[in-house]
């Protein structure tokens, strides 16, 4: 549970930094938005930054549910690297693809990484491994199945103003990583 609590600590420190930046009119300085080259650091800061206290609390609760379960199977450095990488990938995917289907928006939050952790749990457990071994699905079929599951997970948790593409991207990355047992010791 140590890495999960460390991650929550980082989220809180970034939240305090956001509050301080808001006092001087720079509250959105940590948000990821297009073009990505203007503020490349936001690929990382946006993972830990949040739009409100409620947003932070919802993501913290979700992280507390899935984080410790993944943590038991990996090392602290791998856990943190996975959170950063999956969160950054989810946010970047949201900004790029979201800008193609609608107006460009800024992205904040660790929910893409939380969806990746959840996806890892779904596909990286012994029951899933046994099922996949018995089904003998091709790599292409597994890829399609994971895309479908990612979309279903995203739709099940959809709400107005939520970064749906980031959630789907996170879940998809987590499912692939879980199937590959990427984080296992």
mmCIF file of C-alpha atoms in Angstrom:
data_model
loop_
_atom_site.group_PDB
_atom_site.id
_atom_site.type_symbol
_atom_site.label_atom_id
_atom_site.label_comp_id
_atom_site.label_asym_id
_atom_site.label_seq_id
_atom_site.Cartn_x
_atom_site.Cartn_y
_atom_site.Cartn_z
ATOM 1 C CA UNK A 1 0.000 0.000 0.000
ATOM 2 C CA UNK A 2 3.078 2.189 0.277
ATOM 3 C CA UNK A 3 3.283 3.131 -3.420
ATOM 4 C CA UNK A 4 -0.447 3.880 -3.512
ATOM 5 C CA UNK A 5 -0.118 6.205 -0.521
ATOM 6 C CA UNK A 6 2.966 7.815 -2.066
ATOM 7 C CA UNK A 7 0.962 8.413 -5.233
ATOM 8 C CA UNK A 8 -1.833 10.002 -3.208
ATOM 9 C CA UNK A 9 0.782 12.166 -1.490
ATOM 10 C CA UNK A 10 2.031 13.382 -4.851
ATOM 11 C CA UNK A 11 -1.560 14.123 -5.892
ATOM 12 C CA UNK A 12 -2.053 16.204 -2.726
ATOM 13 C CA UNK A 13 1.235 18.113 -3.163
ATOM 14 C CA UNK A 14 0.333 18.882 -6.782
ATOM 15 C CA UNK A 15 -3.133 19.932 -5.595
ATOM 16 C CA UNK A 16 -1.546 22.431 -3.191
ATOM 17 C CA UNK A 17 0.682 23.701 -6.003
ATOM 18 C CA UNK A 18 -2.407 24.122 -8.172
ATOM 19 C CA UNK A 19 -4.118 26.114 -5.448
ATOM 20 C CA UNK A 20 -1.075 28.377 -5.128
ATOM 21 C CA UNK A 21 -0.885 28.819 -8.901
ATOM 22 C CA UNK A 22 -4.592 29.678 -8.974
ATOM 23 C CA UNK A 23 -3.956 32.569 -6.606
ATOM 24 C CA UNK A 24 -1.751 34.191 -9.252
ATOM 25 C CA UNK A 25 -3.982 33.320 -12.204
ATOM 26 C CA UNK A 26 -2.055 30.245 -13.350
ATOM 27 C CA UNK A 27 -4.447 27.522 -12.193
ATOM 28 C CA UNK A 28 -4.451 25.779 -15.558
ATOM 29 C CA UNK A 29 -0.631 25.695 -15.861
ATOM 30 C CA UNK A 30 -0.549 21.979 -14.966
ATOM 31 C CA UNK A 31 -3.312 20.887 -17.383
ATOM 32 C CA UNK A 32 -2.497 18.962 -20.544
ATOM 33 C CA UNK A 33 -3.795 20.595 -23.713
ATOM 34 C CA UNK A 34 -3.008 20.933 -27.392
ATOM 35 C CA UNK A 35 -0.549 21.661 -28.789
ATOM 36 C CA UNK A 36 1.488 19.358 -26.590
ATOM 37 C CA UNK A 37 4.772 21.051 -27.520
ATOM 38 C CA UNK A 38 3.805 24.344 -25.836
ATOM 39 C CA UNK A 39 3.978 22.954 -22.282
ATOM 40 C CA UNK A 40 5.479 19.449 -22.503
ATOM 41 C CA UNK A 41 5.793 19.114 -18.694
ATOM 42 C CA UNK A 42 1.994 18.929 -18.498
ATOM 43 C CA UNK A 43 2.131 15.400 -19.915
ATOM 44 C CA UNK A 44 3.329 14.468 -16.395
ATOM 45 C CA UNK A 45 1.808 17.158 -14.181
ATOM 46 C CA UNK A 46 -1.690 16.599 -15.559
ATOM 47 C CA UNK A 47 -1.653 13.017 -14.251
ATOM 48 C CA UNK A 48 -1.450 14.275 -10.665
ATOM 49 C CA UNK A 49 -3.427 17.533 -11.019
ATOM 50 C CA UNK A 50 -7.219 17.675 -10.620
ATOM 51 C CA UNK A 51 -10.040 20.015 -11.553
ATOM 52 C CA UNK A 52 -11.573 20.217 -8.079
ATOM 53 C CA UNK A 53 -11.446 18.717 -4.613
ATOM 54 C CA UNK A 54 -14.365 16.447 -5.547
ATOM 55 C CA UNK A 55 -12.505 15.245 -8.628
ATOM 56 C CA UNK A 56 -9.421 14.547 -6.528
ATOM 57 C CA UNK A 57 -11.437 12.667 -3.879
ATOM 58 C CA UNK A 58 -13.222 10.497 -6.451
ATOM 59 C CA UNK A 59 -9.936 9.555 -8.105
ATOM 60 C CA UNK A 60 -8.270 8.986 -4.713
ATOM 61 C CA UNK A 61 -11.021 6.568 -3.694
ATOM 62 C CA UNK A 62 -10.712 4.649 -6.964
ATOM 63 C CA UNK A 63 -6.922 4.537 -6.588
ATOM 64 C CA UNK A 64 -7.272 3.208 -3.042
ATOM 65 C CA UNK A 65 -9.472 0.395 -4.371
ATOM 66 C CA UNK A 66 -7.194 -0.855 -7.144
ATOM 67 C CA UNK A 67 -3.721 0.445 -6.272
ATOM 68 C CA UNK A 68 -2.937 -1.865 -3.343
ATOM 69 C CA UNK A 69 -4.048 -4.921 -5.341
ATOM 70 C CA UNK A 70 -1.626 -4.148 -8.157
ATOM 71 C CA UNK A 71 1.074 -3.115 -5.707
ATOM 72 C CA UNK A 72 1.196 -6.592 -4.174
ATOM 73 C CA UNK A 73 2.346 -8.006 -7.493
ATOM 74 C CA UNK A 74 5.043 -5.530 -8.429
ATOM 75 C CA UNK A 75 7.782 -3.266 -7.129
ATOM 76 C CA UNK A 76 7.373 0.345 -6.037
ATOM 77 C CA UNK A 77 9.409 1.722 -8.967
ATOM 78 C CA UNK A 78 7.369 -0.309 -11.485
ATOM 79 C CA UNK A 79 4.109 0.782 -9.863
ATOM 80 C CA UNK A 80 5.065 4.461 -10.045
ATOM 81 C CA UNK A 81 6.384 4.133 -13.603
ATOM 82 C CA UNK A 82 3.165 2.412 -14.674
ATOM 83 C CA UNK A 83 1.002 5.110 -13.082
ATOM 84 C CA UNK A 84 2.974 7.896 -14.769
ATOM 85 C CA UNK A 85 3.246 6.172 -18.162
ATOM 86 C CA UNK A 86 -0.361 4.987 -18.359
ATOM 87 C CA UNK A 87 -1.706 8.299 -17.056
ATOM 88 C CA UNK A 88 0.412 10.307 -19.492
ATOM 89 C CA UNK A 89 -0.588 8.063 -22.390
ATOM 90 C CA UNK A 90 -4.272 8.271 -21.453
ATOM 91 C CA UNK A 91 -4.167 12.063 -21.179
ATOM 92 C CA UNK A 92 -2.242 12.482 -24.414
ATOM 93 C CA UNK A 93 -4.687 10.206 -26.213
ATOM 94 C CA UNK A 94 -7.591 12.262 -24.867
ATOM 95 C CA UNK A 95 -6.058 15.532 -26.056
ATOM 96 C CA UNK A 96 -5.133 14.228 -29.513
ATOM 97 C CA UNK A 97 -8.205 12.127 -30.336
ATOM 98 C CA UNK A 98 -10.612 14.353 -28.435
ATOM 99 C CA UNK A 99 -9.451 17.292 -30.524
ATOM 100 C CA UNK A 100 -10.286 15.336 -33.688
ATOM 101 C CA UNK A 101 -13.898 14.620 -32.680
ATOM 102 C CA UNK A 102 -14.759 17.782 -30.781
ATOM 103 C CA UNK A 103 -13.424 21.045 -29.470
ATOM 104 C CA UNK A 104 -9.967 20.873 -27.883
ATOM 105 C CA UNK A 105 -10.079 20.476 -24.117
ATOM 106 C CA UNK A 106 -7.562 20.404 -21.291
ATOM 107 C CA UNK A 107 -7.083 17.194 -19.314
ATOM 108 C CA UNK A 108 -6.427 16.719 -15.604
ATOM 109 C CA UNK A 109 -6.494 13.735 -13.275
ATOM 110 C CA UNK A 110 -5.149 10.321 -12.460
ATOM 111 C CA UNK A 111 -8.246 8.449 -13.626
ATOM 112 C CA UNK A 112 -6.603 7.205 -16.848
ATOM 113 C CA UNK A 113 -3.920 5.568 -14.712
ATOM 114 C CA UNK A 114 -6.556 4.203 -12.328
ATOM 115 C CA UNK A 115 -8.381 2.635 -15.276
ATOM 116 C CA UNK A 116 -5.043 1.143 -16.366
ATOM 117 C CA UNK A 117 -4.526 -0.352 -12.905
ATOM 118 C CA UNK A 118 -8.046 -1.781 -13.017
ATOM 119 C CA UNK A 119 -7.453 -3.197 -16.486
ATOM 120 C CA UNK A 120 -4.233 -4.754 -15.252
ATOM 121 C CA UNK A 121 -6.140 -6.499 -12.481
ATOM 122 C CA UNK A 122 -8.770 -7.792 -14.898
ATOM 123 C CA UNK A 123 -6.367 -9.281 -17.428
ATOM 124 C CA UNK A 124 -3.360 -10.059 -15.251
ATOM 125 C CA UNK A 125 -4.854 -12.494 -12.768
ATOM 126 C CA UNK A 126 -4.620 -16.291 -12.739
ATOM 127 C CA UNK A 127 -8.278 -16.803 -13.683
ATOM 128 C CA UNK A 128 -7.932 -14.572 -16.758
ATOM 129 C CA UNK A 129 -4.684 -16.279 -17.767
ATOM 130 C CA UNK A 130 -6.359 -19.697 -17.520
ATOM 131 C CA UNK A 131 -9.340 -18.472 -19.527
ATOM 132 C CA UNK A 132 -7.159 -17.021 -22.270
ATOM 133 C CA UNK A 133 -5.053 -20.181 -22.407
ATOM 134 C CA UNK A 134 -8.183 -22.303 -22.838
ATOM 135 C CA UNK A 135 -9.806 -20.019 -25.395
ATOM 136 C CA UNK A 136 -6.603 -19.816 -27.463
ATOM 137 C CA UNK A 137 -7.546 -16.478 -28.942
ATOM 138 C CA UNK A 138 -5.253 -14.983 -31.534
ATOM 139 C CA UNK A 139 -3.391 -11.815 -30.636
ATOM 140 C CA UNK A 140 -5.733 -9.892 -32.943
ATOM 141 C CA UNK A 141 -8.814 -11.341 -31.234
ATOM 142 C CA UNK A 142 -7.416 -10.482 -27.791
ATOM 143 C CA UNK A 143 -6.655 -6.965 -28.994
ATOM 144 C CA UNK A 144 -10.250 -6.558 -30.211
ATOM 145 C CA UNK A 145 -11.629 -8.068 -27.000
ATOM 146 C CA UNK A 146 -9.586 -5.668 -24.871
ATOM 147 C CA UNK A 147 -10.735 -2.706 -26.969
ATOM 148 C CA UNK A 148 -14.349 -3.779 -26.450
ATOM 149 C CA UNK A 149 -13.884 -4.265 -22.700
ATOM 150 C CA UNK A 150 -12.175 -0.863 -22.435
ATOM 151 C CA UNK A 151 -15.108 0.804 -24.176
ATOM 152 C CA UNK A 152 -17.628 -1.019 -21.950
ATOM 153 C CA UNK A 153 -15.763 -0.041 -18.766
ATOM 154 C CA UNK A 154 -15.665 3.542 -19.962
ATOM 155 C CA UNK A 155 -19.352 3.667 -20.849
ATOM 156 C CA UNK A 156 -20.272 2.121 -17.492
ATOM 157 C CA UNK A 157 -18.552 5.004 -15.708
ATOM 158 C CA UNK A 158 -19.438 7.789 -18.147
ATOM 159 C CA UNK A 159 -20.621 11.152 -16.882
ATOM 160 C CA UNK A 160 -20.728 14.670 -18.325
ATOM 161 C CA UNK A 161 -17.343 16.367 -18.447
ATOM 162 C CA UNK A 162 -15.409 13.111 -18.010
ATOM 163 C CA UNK A 163 -12.411 12.345 -20.240
ATOM 164 C CA UNK A 164 -13.935 9.219 -21.787
ATOM 165 C CA UNK A 165 -11.157 8.697 -24.312
ATOM 166 C CA UNK A 166 -8.560 8.860 -21.521
ATOM 167 C CA UNK A 167 -10.498 6.289 -19.496
ATOM 168 C CA UNK A 168 -10.768 3.929 -22.467
ATOM 169 C CA UNK A 169 -7.097 4.389 -23.346
ATOM 170 C CA UNK A 170 -6.062 3.729 -19.743
ATOM 171 C CA UNK A 171 -8.217 0.613 -19.476
ATOM 172 C CA UNK A 172 -6.904 -0.686 -22.803
ATOM 173 C CA UNK A 173 -3.268 -0.142 -21.781
ATOM 174 C CA UNK A 174 -3.930 -1.852 -18.455
ATOM 175 C CA UNK A 175 -5.600 -4.833 -20.096
ATOM 176 C CA UNK A 176 -2.667 -5.284 -22.484
ATOM 177 C CA UNK A 177 -0.133 -4.871 -19.674
ATOM 178 C CA UNK A 178 -2.029 -7.312 -17.484
ATOM 179 C CA UNK A 179 -2.186 -9.934 -20.186
ATOM 180 C CA UNK A 180 1.573 -9.526 -20.719
ATOM 181 C CA UNK A 181 2.061 -9.579 -16.920
ATOM 182 C CA UNK A 182 4.231 -6.509 -17.392
ATOM 183 C CA UNK A 183 4.401 -5.548 -13.721
ATOM 184 C CA UNK A 184 4.987 -8.961 -12.186
ATOM 185 C CA UNK A 185 8.055 -9.398 -9.999
#
